[in-house]
Each structure stands twice: as C-alpha cells, then as structure tokens.
CSV table of C-alpha atoms in Angstrom, one decimal:
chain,number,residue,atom,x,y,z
S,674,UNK,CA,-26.3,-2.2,13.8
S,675,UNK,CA,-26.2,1.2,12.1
S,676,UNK,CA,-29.8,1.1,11.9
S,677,UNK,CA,-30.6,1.1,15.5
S,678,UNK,CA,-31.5,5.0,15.3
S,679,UNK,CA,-32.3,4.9,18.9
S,680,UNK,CA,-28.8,3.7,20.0
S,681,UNK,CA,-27.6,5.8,22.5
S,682,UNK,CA,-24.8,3.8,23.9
S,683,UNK,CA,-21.9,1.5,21.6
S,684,UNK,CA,-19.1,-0.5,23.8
S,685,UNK,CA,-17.6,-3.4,21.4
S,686,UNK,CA,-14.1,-3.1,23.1
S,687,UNK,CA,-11.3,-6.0,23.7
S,688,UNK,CA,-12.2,-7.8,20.1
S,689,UNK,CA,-11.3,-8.7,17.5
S,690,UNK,CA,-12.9,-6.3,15.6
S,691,UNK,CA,-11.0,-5.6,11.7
S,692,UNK,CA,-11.8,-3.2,8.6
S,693,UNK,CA,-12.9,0.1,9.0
S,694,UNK,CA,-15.8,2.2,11.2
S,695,UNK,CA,-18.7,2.1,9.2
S,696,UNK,CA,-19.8,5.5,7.9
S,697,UNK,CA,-22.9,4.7,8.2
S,698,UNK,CA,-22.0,5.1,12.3
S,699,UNK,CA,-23.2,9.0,11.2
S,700,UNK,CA,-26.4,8.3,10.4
S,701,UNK,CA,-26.9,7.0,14.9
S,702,UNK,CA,-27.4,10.4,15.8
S,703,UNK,CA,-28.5,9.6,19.3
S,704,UNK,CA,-25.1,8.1,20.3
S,705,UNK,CA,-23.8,9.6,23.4
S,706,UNK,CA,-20.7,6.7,23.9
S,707,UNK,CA,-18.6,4.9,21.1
S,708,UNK,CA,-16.2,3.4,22.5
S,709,UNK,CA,-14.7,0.9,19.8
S,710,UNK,CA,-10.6,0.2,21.9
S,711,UNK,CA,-8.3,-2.8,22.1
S,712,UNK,CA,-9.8,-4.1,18.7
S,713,UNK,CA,-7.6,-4.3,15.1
S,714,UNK,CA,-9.6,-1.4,13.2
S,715,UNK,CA,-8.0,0.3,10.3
S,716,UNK,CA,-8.2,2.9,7.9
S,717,UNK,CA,-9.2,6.6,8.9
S,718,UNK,CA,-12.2,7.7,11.2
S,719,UNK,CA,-14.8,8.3,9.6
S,720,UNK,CA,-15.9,12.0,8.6
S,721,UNK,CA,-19.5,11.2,9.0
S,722,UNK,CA,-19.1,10.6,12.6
S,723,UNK,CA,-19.6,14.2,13.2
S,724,UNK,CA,-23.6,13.4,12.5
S,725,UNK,CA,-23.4,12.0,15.9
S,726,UNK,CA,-23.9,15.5,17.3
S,727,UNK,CA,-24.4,14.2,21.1
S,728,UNK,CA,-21.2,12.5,21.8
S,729,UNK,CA,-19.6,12.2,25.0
S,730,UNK,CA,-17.0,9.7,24.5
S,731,UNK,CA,-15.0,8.7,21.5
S,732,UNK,CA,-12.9,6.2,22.5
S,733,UNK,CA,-10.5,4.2,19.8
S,734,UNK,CA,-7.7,3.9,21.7
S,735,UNK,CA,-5.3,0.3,20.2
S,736,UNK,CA,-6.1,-0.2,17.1
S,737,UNK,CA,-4.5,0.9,13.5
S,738,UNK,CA,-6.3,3.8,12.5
S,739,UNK,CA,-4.4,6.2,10.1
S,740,UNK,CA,-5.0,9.3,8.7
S,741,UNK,CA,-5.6,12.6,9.9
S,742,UNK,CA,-7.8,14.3,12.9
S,743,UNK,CA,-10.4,15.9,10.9
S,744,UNK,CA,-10.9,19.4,11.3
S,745,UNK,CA,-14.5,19.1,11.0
S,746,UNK,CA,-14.5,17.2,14.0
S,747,UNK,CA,-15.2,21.0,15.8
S,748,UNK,CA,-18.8,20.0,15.4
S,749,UNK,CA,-18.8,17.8,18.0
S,750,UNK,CA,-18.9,20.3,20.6
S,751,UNK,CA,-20.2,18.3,23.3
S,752,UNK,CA,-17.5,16.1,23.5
S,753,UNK,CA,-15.7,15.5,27.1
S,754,UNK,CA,-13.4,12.4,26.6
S,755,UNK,CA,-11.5,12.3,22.9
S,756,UNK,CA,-8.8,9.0,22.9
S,757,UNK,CA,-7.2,7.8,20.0
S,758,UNK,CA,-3.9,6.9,21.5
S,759,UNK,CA,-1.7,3.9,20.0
S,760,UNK,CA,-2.9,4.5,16.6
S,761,UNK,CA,-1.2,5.6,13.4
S,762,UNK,CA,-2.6,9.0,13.7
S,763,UNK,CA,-0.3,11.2,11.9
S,764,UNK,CA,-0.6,15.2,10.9
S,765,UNK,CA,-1.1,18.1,13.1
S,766,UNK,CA,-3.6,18.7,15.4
S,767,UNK,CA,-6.1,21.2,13.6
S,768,UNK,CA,-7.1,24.9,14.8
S,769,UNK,CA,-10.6,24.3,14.4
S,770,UNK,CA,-10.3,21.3,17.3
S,771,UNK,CA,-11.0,24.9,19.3
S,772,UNK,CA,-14.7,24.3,18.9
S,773,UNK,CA,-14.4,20.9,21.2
S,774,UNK,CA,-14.8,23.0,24.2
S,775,UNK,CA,-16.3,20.7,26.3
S,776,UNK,CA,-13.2,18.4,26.5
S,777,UNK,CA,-11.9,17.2,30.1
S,778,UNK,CA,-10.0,14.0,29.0
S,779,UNK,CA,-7.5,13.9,25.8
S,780,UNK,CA,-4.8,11.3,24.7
S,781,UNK,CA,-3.5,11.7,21.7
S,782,UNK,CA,-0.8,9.1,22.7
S,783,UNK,CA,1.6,7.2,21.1
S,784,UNK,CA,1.3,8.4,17.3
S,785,UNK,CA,2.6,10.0,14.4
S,786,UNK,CA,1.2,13.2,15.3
S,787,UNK,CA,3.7,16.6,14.0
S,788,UNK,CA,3.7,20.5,14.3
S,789,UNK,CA,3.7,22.7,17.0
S,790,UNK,CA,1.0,23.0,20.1
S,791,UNK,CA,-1.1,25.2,18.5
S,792,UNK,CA,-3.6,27.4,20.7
S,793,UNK,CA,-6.6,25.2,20.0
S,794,UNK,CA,-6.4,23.6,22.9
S,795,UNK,CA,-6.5,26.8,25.0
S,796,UNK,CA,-10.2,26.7,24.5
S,797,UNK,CA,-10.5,23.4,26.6
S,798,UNK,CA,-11.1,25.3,29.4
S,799,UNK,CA,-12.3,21.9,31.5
S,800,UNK,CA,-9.3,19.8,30.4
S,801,UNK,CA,-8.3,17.7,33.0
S,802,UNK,CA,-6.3,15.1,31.3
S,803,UNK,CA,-4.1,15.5,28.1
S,804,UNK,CA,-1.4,13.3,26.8
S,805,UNK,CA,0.4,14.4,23.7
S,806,UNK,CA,3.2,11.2,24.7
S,807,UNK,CA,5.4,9.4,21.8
S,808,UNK,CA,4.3,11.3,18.9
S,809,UNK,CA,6.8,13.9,16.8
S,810,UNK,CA,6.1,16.9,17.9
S,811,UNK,CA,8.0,20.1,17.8
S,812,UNK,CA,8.8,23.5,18.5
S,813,UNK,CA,8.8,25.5,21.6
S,814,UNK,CA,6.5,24.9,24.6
S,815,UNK,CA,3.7,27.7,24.8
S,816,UNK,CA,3.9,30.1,27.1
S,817,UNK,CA,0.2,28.9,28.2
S,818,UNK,CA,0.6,25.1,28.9
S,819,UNK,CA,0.2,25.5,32.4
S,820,UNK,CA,-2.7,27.6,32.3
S,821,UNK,CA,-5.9,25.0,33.2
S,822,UNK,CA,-7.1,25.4,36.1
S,823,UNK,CA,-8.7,21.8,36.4
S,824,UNK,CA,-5.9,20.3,34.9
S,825,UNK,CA,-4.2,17.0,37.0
S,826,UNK,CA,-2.1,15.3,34.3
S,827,UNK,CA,0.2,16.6,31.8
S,828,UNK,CA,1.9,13.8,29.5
S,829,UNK,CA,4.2,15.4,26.8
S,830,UNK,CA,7.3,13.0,26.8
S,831,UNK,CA,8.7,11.4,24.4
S,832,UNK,CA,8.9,14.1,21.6
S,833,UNK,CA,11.3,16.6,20.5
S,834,UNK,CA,10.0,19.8,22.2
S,835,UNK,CA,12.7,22.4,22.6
S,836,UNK,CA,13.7,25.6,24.5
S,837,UNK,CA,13.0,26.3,27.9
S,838,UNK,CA,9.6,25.2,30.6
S,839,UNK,CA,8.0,28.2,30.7
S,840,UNK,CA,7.3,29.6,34.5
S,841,UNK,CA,3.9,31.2,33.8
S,842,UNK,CA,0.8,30.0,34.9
S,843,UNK,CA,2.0,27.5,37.1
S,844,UNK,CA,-0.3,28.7,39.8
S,845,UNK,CA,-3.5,28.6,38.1
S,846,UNK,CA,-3.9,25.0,38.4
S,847,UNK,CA,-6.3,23.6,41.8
S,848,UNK,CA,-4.3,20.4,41.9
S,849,UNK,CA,-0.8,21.6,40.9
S,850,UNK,CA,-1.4,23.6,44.2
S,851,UNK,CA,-3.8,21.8,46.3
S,852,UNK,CA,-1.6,19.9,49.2
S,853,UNK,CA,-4.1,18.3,51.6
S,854,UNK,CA,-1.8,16.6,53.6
S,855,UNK,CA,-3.5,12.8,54.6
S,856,UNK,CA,-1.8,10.5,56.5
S,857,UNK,CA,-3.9,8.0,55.0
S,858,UNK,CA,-3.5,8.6,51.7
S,859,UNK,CA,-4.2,6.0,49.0
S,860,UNK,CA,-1.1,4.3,47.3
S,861,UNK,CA,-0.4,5.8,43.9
S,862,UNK,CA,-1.9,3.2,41.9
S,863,UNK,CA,-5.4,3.9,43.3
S,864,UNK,CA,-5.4,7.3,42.0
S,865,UNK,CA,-7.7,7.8,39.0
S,866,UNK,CA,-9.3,10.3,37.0
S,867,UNK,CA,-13.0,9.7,36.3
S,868,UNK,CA,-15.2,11.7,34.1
S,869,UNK,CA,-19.0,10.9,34.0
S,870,UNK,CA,-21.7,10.8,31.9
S,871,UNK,CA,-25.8,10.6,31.7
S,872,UNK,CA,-26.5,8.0,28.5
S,873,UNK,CA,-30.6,8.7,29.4
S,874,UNK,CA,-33.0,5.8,28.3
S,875,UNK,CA,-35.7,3.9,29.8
S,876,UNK,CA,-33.4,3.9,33.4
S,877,UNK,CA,-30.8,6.5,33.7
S,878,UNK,CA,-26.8,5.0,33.7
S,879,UNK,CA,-23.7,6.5,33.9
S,880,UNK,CA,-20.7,6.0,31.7
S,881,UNK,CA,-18.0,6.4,34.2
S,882,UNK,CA,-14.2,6.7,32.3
S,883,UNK,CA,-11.8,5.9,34.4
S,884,UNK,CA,-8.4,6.5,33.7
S,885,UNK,CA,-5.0,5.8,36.5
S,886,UNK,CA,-3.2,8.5,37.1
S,887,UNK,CA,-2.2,11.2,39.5
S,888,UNK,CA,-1.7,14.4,39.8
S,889,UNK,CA,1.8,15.6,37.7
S,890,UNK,CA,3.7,16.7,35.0
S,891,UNK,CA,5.7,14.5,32.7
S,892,UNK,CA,8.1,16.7,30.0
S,893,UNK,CA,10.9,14.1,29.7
S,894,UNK,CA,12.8,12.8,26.6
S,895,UNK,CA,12.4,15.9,24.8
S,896,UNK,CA,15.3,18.8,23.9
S,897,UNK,CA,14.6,21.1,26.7
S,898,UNK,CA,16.8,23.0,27.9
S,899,UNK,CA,17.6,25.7,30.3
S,900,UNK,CA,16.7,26.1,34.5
S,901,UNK,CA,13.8,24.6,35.7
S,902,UNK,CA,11.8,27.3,36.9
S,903,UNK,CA,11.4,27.6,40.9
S,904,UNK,CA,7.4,28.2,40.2
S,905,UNK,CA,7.5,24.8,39.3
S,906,UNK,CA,9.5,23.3,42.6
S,907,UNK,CA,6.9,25.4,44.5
S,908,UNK,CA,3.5,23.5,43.5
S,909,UNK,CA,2.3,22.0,47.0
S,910,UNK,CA,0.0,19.6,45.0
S,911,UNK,CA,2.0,18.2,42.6
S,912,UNK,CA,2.9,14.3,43.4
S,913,UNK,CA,4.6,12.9,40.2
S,914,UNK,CA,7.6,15.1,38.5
S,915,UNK,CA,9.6,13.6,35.1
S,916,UNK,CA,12.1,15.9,33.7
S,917,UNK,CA,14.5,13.2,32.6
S,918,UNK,CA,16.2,12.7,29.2
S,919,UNK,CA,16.3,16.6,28.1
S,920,UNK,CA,19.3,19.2,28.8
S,921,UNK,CA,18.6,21.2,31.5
S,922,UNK,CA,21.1,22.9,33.9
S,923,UNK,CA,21.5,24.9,36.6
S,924,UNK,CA,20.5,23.8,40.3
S,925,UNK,CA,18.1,22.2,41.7
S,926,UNK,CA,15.3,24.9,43.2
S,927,UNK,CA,13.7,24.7,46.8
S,928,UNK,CA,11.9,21.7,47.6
S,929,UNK,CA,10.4,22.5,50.7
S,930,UNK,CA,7.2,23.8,49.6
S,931,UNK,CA,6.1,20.3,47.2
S,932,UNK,CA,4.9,17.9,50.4
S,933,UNK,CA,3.1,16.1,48.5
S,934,UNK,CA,5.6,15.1,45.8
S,935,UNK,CA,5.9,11.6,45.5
S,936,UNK,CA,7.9,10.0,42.6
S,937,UNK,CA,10.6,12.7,41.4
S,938,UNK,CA,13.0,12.1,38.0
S,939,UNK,CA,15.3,14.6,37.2
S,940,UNK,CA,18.1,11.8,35.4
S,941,UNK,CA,19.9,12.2,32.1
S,942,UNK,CA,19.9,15.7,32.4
S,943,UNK,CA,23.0,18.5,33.2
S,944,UNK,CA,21.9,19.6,36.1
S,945,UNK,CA,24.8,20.9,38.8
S,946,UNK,CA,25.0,22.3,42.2
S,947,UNK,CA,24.7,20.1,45.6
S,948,UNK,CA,21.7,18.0,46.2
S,949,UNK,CA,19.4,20.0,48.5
S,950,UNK,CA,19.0,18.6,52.0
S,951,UNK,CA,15.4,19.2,52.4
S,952,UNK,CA,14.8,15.7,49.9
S,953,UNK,CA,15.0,13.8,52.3
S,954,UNK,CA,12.0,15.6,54.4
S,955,UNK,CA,9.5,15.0,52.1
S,956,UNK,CA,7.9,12.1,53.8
S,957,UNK,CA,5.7,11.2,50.7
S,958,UNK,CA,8.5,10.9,48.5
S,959,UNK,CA,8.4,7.5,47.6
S,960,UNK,CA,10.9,7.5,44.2
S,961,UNK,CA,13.6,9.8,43.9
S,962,UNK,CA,15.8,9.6,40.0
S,963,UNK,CA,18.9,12.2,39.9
S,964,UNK,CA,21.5,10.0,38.1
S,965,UNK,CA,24.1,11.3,35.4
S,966,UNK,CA,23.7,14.8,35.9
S,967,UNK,CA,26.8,16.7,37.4
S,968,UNK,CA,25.6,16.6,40.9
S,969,UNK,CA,28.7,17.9,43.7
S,970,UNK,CA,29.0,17.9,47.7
S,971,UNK,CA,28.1,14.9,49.1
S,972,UNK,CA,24.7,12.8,49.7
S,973,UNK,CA,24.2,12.5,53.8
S,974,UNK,CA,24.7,9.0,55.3
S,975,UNK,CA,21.2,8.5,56.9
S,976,UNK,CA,18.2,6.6,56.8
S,977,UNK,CA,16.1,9.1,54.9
S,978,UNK,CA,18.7,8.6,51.5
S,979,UNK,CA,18.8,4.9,52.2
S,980,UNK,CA,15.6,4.9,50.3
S,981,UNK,CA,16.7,5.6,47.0
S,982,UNK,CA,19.3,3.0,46.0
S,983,UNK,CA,20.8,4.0,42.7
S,984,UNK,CA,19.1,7.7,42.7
S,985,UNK,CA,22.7,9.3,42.8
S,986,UNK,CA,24.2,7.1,39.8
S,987,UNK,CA,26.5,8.8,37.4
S,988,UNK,CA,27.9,12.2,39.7
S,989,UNK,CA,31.3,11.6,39.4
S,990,UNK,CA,32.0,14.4,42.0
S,991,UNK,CA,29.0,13.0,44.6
S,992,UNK,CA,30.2,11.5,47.1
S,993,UNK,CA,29.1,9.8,50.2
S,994,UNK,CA,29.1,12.1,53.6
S,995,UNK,CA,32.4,11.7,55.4
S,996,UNK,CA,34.3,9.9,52.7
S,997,UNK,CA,36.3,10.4,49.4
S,998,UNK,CA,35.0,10.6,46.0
S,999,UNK,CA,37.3,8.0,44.6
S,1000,UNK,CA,36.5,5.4,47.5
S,1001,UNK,CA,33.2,5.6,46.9
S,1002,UNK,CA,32.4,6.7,43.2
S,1003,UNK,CA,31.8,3.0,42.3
S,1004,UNK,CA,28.9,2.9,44.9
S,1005,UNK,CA,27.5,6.2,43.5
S,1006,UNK,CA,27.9,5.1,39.9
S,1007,UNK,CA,25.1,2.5,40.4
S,1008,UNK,CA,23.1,2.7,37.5
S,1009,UNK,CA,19.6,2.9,38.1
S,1010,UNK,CA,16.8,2.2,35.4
S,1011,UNK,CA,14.9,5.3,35.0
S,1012,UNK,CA,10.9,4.9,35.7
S,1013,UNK,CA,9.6,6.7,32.6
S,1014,UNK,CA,10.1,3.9,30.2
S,1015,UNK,CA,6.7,2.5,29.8
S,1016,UNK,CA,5.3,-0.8,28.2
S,1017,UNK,CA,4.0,-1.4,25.0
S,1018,UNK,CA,0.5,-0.3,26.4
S,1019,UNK,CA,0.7,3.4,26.6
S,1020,UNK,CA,2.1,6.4,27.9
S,1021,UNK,CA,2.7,6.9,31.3
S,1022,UNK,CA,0.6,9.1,31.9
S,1023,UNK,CA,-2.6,7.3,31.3
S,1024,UNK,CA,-1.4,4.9,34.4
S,1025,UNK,CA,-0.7,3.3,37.5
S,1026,UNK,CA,2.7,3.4,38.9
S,1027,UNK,CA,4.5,0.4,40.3
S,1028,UNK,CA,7.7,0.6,42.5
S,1029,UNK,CA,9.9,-2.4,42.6
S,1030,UNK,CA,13.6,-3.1,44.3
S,1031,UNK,CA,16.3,-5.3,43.4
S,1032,UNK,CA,19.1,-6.3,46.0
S,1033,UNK,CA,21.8,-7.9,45.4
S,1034,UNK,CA,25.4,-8.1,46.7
S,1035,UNK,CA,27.0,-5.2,44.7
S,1036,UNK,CA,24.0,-3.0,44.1
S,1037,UNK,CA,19.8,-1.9,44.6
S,1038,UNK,CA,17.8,-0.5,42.2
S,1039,UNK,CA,14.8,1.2,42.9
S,1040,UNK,CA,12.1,1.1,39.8
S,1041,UNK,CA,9.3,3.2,38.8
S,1042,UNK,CA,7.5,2.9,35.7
S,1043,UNK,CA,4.0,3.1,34.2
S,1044,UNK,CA,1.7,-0.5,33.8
S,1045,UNK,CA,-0.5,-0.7,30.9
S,1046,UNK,CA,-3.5,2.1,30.3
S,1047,UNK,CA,-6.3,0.3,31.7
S,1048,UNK,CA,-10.1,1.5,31.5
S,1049,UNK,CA,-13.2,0.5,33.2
S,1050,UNK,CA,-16.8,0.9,32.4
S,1051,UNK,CA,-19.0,1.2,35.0
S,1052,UNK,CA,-22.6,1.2,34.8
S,1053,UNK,CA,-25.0,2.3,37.8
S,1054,UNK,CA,-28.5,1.6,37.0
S,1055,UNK,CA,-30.9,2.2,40.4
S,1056,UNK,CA,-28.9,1.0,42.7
S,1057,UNK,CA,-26.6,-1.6,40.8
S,1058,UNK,CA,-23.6,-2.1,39.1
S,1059,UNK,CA,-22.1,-4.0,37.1
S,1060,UNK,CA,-18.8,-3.8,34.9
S,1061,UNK,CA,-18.2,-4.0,31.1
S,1062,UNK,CA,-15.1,-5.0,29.1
C-alpha cells in the first residue's frame, strides 16, 4: 500500500486493524485524507507522516496510540481536521502546533494529555470545533478562549482547570451571538458540523467530515470557581450550556437575552440567589439541570417549570410557590441524573443529544446526555453519492 505514490485518499476505518502506522505512510506524499479510526492501532504516530505535506484530514480517533504529539507536526500546515481522541495520548500539547493554521476541527478527547492551554492554538484562526474533554489538564483558563470568531463548540470538561471563566471575548464569536430565531428549527441531534474537502483525481470528490454537535460551551467537572460572567448569559446564539460539577457561586445572571438556549446545566455547583423567572420564557429550552446548588425563593407552580422534573433537586431552601419548604423539600430533593456524563464513545461534545423521561409514582427525571461520536464519509462524485464506513 505504501507504494501507491499516487494515493490521494486512505479510509480503512471500523477494522480490525493492529500494530503500528507504517512509516513508510511518509513516503505517499500525495495523501490529502488518512483516516485510520475505530481500529486497534498502537504504538506512537509516526514522525514520518509529516512527508505527507498535503493533508487535510488526520483522523485516528479509537484506537491505542501512545506517545506524544510531535512537535514537528507544525509542517503540516494545511491541515483542517486533526482527531486523535480516545487514544493514550499523553504529554502536552506543543508550541510549535502554532504552524497548523489551517485547522477548523480538533479533538484531542479522551487522553492523557497534561500542562496548561498554551497559546498555540490562538493561531487557529478558522477553529471551529475543539475538544480538549477527559484528559488532565491544568492551570488557569486563558484570558483568550473565547476569542474565535468561527468557533461553534467548545468541549473542555472533564479536567482540572481552575480559577475563574474569563468574560473577554465572548462576543467575538458569529454563533455564540447569532440567534436566528426558526420556528422550524431542526431537533438537536440533526445539528452537525461539516468541514469539506477537494481530494482531486481523475473526477473531483469531496471528503465531507461530519461531526454532531451544536452550537455551545461545555466547562463542567473541572475546579472552577467564581461568578459566571453576565457576557456569557448574554450570547443570543448559544443553544447548549454545561457548567456543572465545578465551584461556582454567586447568582444566576439575566437570561433574557440567550433565546436560543436549549439544554442548560448549572448542577453540582454553589450557586445562590432565587431562580430567575425569565427560565421559563425561553421557549427553546428543552433541558434545564440546577440541582444541589443553594438555590432560595420558590420555583412557580405552572406549566412552563412542569418541564423539568428533577431540575430543582438538592435546594434545601427551594420550595414550591405557595407552600412550605418542609412540606415540599422531599419533592424538590428529587435527584436528577445530570446530562454531561457521556458513554464510553467520546466526549460530549463531538455529539448528538438525546432527551429521555422517567415517570414513576414518587418521581420524573428528565435526561440529557451525549450518544457516541459518530462520523460519516460522504463522497459526491458528478452527481452521486455514496457513503463509506
């Protein structure tokens, strides 16, 4: 296979693929696509890959590759989509990764990866997508995170990042801020990021990535701590929120401003004050998650908060409207199951959400949580299409 010189285009996903990448994969300098997921690979990636100057894609997402990202990776400057997620990636991510400034799509997912966000990834000017999820990282967040303006999804969870969000920048982004209200818009799990390709032969096709998702932030079961900054409670665009599992405090901001926000999960945290009424206007809100905080006043008896079942769990002082906190503490206490945790597939952030409700006789619990990663290949060719595995 590594002699094929003129290859331009490698999918051998979903086998059962073992060993290591070749090195000899350098010497196909006219590959565009690798994409080499869902297979058993081990060992490190290759350093001789770089020789494949063109590439578009590198896609090893589940397998067992170890090691380190190479630094000299940098010289693969055309690169748009970078995954390597659910591997045994481990080390930091290098400065020189600053060179990859072509990159829209980046999960770095469910590693071993350590250190600090370092300002590398500043120069990814096009990111759209990047999930740092389930890894051991550290360190404050930078004062730049929220500084892409094509970003759409933001996946850090799962780590031990510390200190506070930081409020700048929050504005720069087109879909944190974009709310084009639709009254017809798509359920959540038919949101998807797709990043495309020219793989030019004989007949021009195009690699199209496509990766479920929506537009949102996801910072929770980290060490944060602090307010959450009103900038953040005023993007009109944003649709998916997770702040859970950290130590923030202080109230909740003004909600009226995010119509579009449609899962929100602010559990597990300190956060105090009265629930603010304007919740239960957002229309789109289809998953709301503000158990054991230290939540006061009282949730309103009416149809709008009959939604979300279990959303209020763990506010000793929240009560019901009209009634006493110790009559009605046991109904409030419902635990809920929060809808970060994910499967054994990937971060959430890379996915489709799915909302399911359990009733029974003493309780309802509402459930939002991420389904496995899933990518699809799509090939147009004049006119056709078909779809590769």
């Amino acid at each position: 296979m590594t002699e094929l010189k003129s290859l331009q285009a490698l999918f051998l996903s979903h086998n059962l693929l073992t060993g290591e990448i070749p090195a000899r994969v350098g010497n196909l300098t006219y590959l565009q696509v690798i994409d080499l997921s869902h297979n058993a690979l081990s060992g490190s990636i290759p350093l001789t890959i770089v020789g494949c100057f063109q590439l578009l894609a590198l896609v090893l997402n589940n397998n067992n590759l170890s090691g380190e990202i190479q630094p000299e990776l940098d010289a693969l400057d055309s690169l748009k989509i970078l995954d390597i997620s659910n591997n045994r990636i481990s080390g930091e991510i290098p400065l020189t990764l600053a060179g990859c400034k072509s990159l829209e799509v980046v999960d770095f997912g469910s590693n071993n990866l350590s250190g600090n966000i370092n300002d590398a990834i500043t120069k990814w000017l096009n990111l759209k997508y990047i999930s740092l999820s389930r890894n051991k990282f550290t360190g404050n967040l930078p004062s730049w995170l929220f500084s892409f303006q094509a970003i759409q999804m933001m996946d850090l969870s799962g780590n031990k990042f510390s200190g506070f969000i930081p409020d700048g920048n929050l504005n720069v982004s087109v879909d944190f801020n974009n709310a084009s209200y639709n009254e017809t818009r798509l359920p959540l799990e038919s949101l998807e990021i797709q990043i495309s390709v020219a793989v030019v032969g004989i007949n021009e096709l195009t690699f199209s990535y496509q990766l479920p998702s929506t537009v949102g932030i996801d910072l929770s079961d980290n060490l944060l701590r602090g307010e959450i900054p009103d900038t953040m409670f005023g993007l009109r665009g944003l649709e998916y929120l997770n702040l859970s599992y950290n130590s923030l405090d202080g109230e909740i901001p003004n909600l009226e401003k995010m119509w579009s926000l449609r899962a929100l999960d602010l559990s597990h945290n300190a956060l105090s004050g009265e629930i603010p009424q304007n919740i239960s206007n957002l229309q789109d809100l289809a998953v709301l998650n503000l158990s054991f905080n230290s939540f006061s006043g009282s949730v309103p008896k009416n149809e709008s908060y009959k939604r979300f079942p279990g959303a209020f769990a763990g506010n000793p002082h929240l009560c019901l409207e009209g009634e006493g906190c110790d009559d009605d503490a046991k109904q409030l206490a419902i635990p809920g199951r929060p809808f970060h945790e994910t499967d054994d597939e990937g971060p959430i952030l890379a996915w489709v959400f799915c909302l399911s409700a359990v009733v029974s006789c003493y309780s309802s619990l509402m459930v939002l949580f991420c389904s496995s990663k899933t990518r699809r290949y799509i090939f147009h060719t004049k006119g056709s299409c078909c779809v590769c595995k």
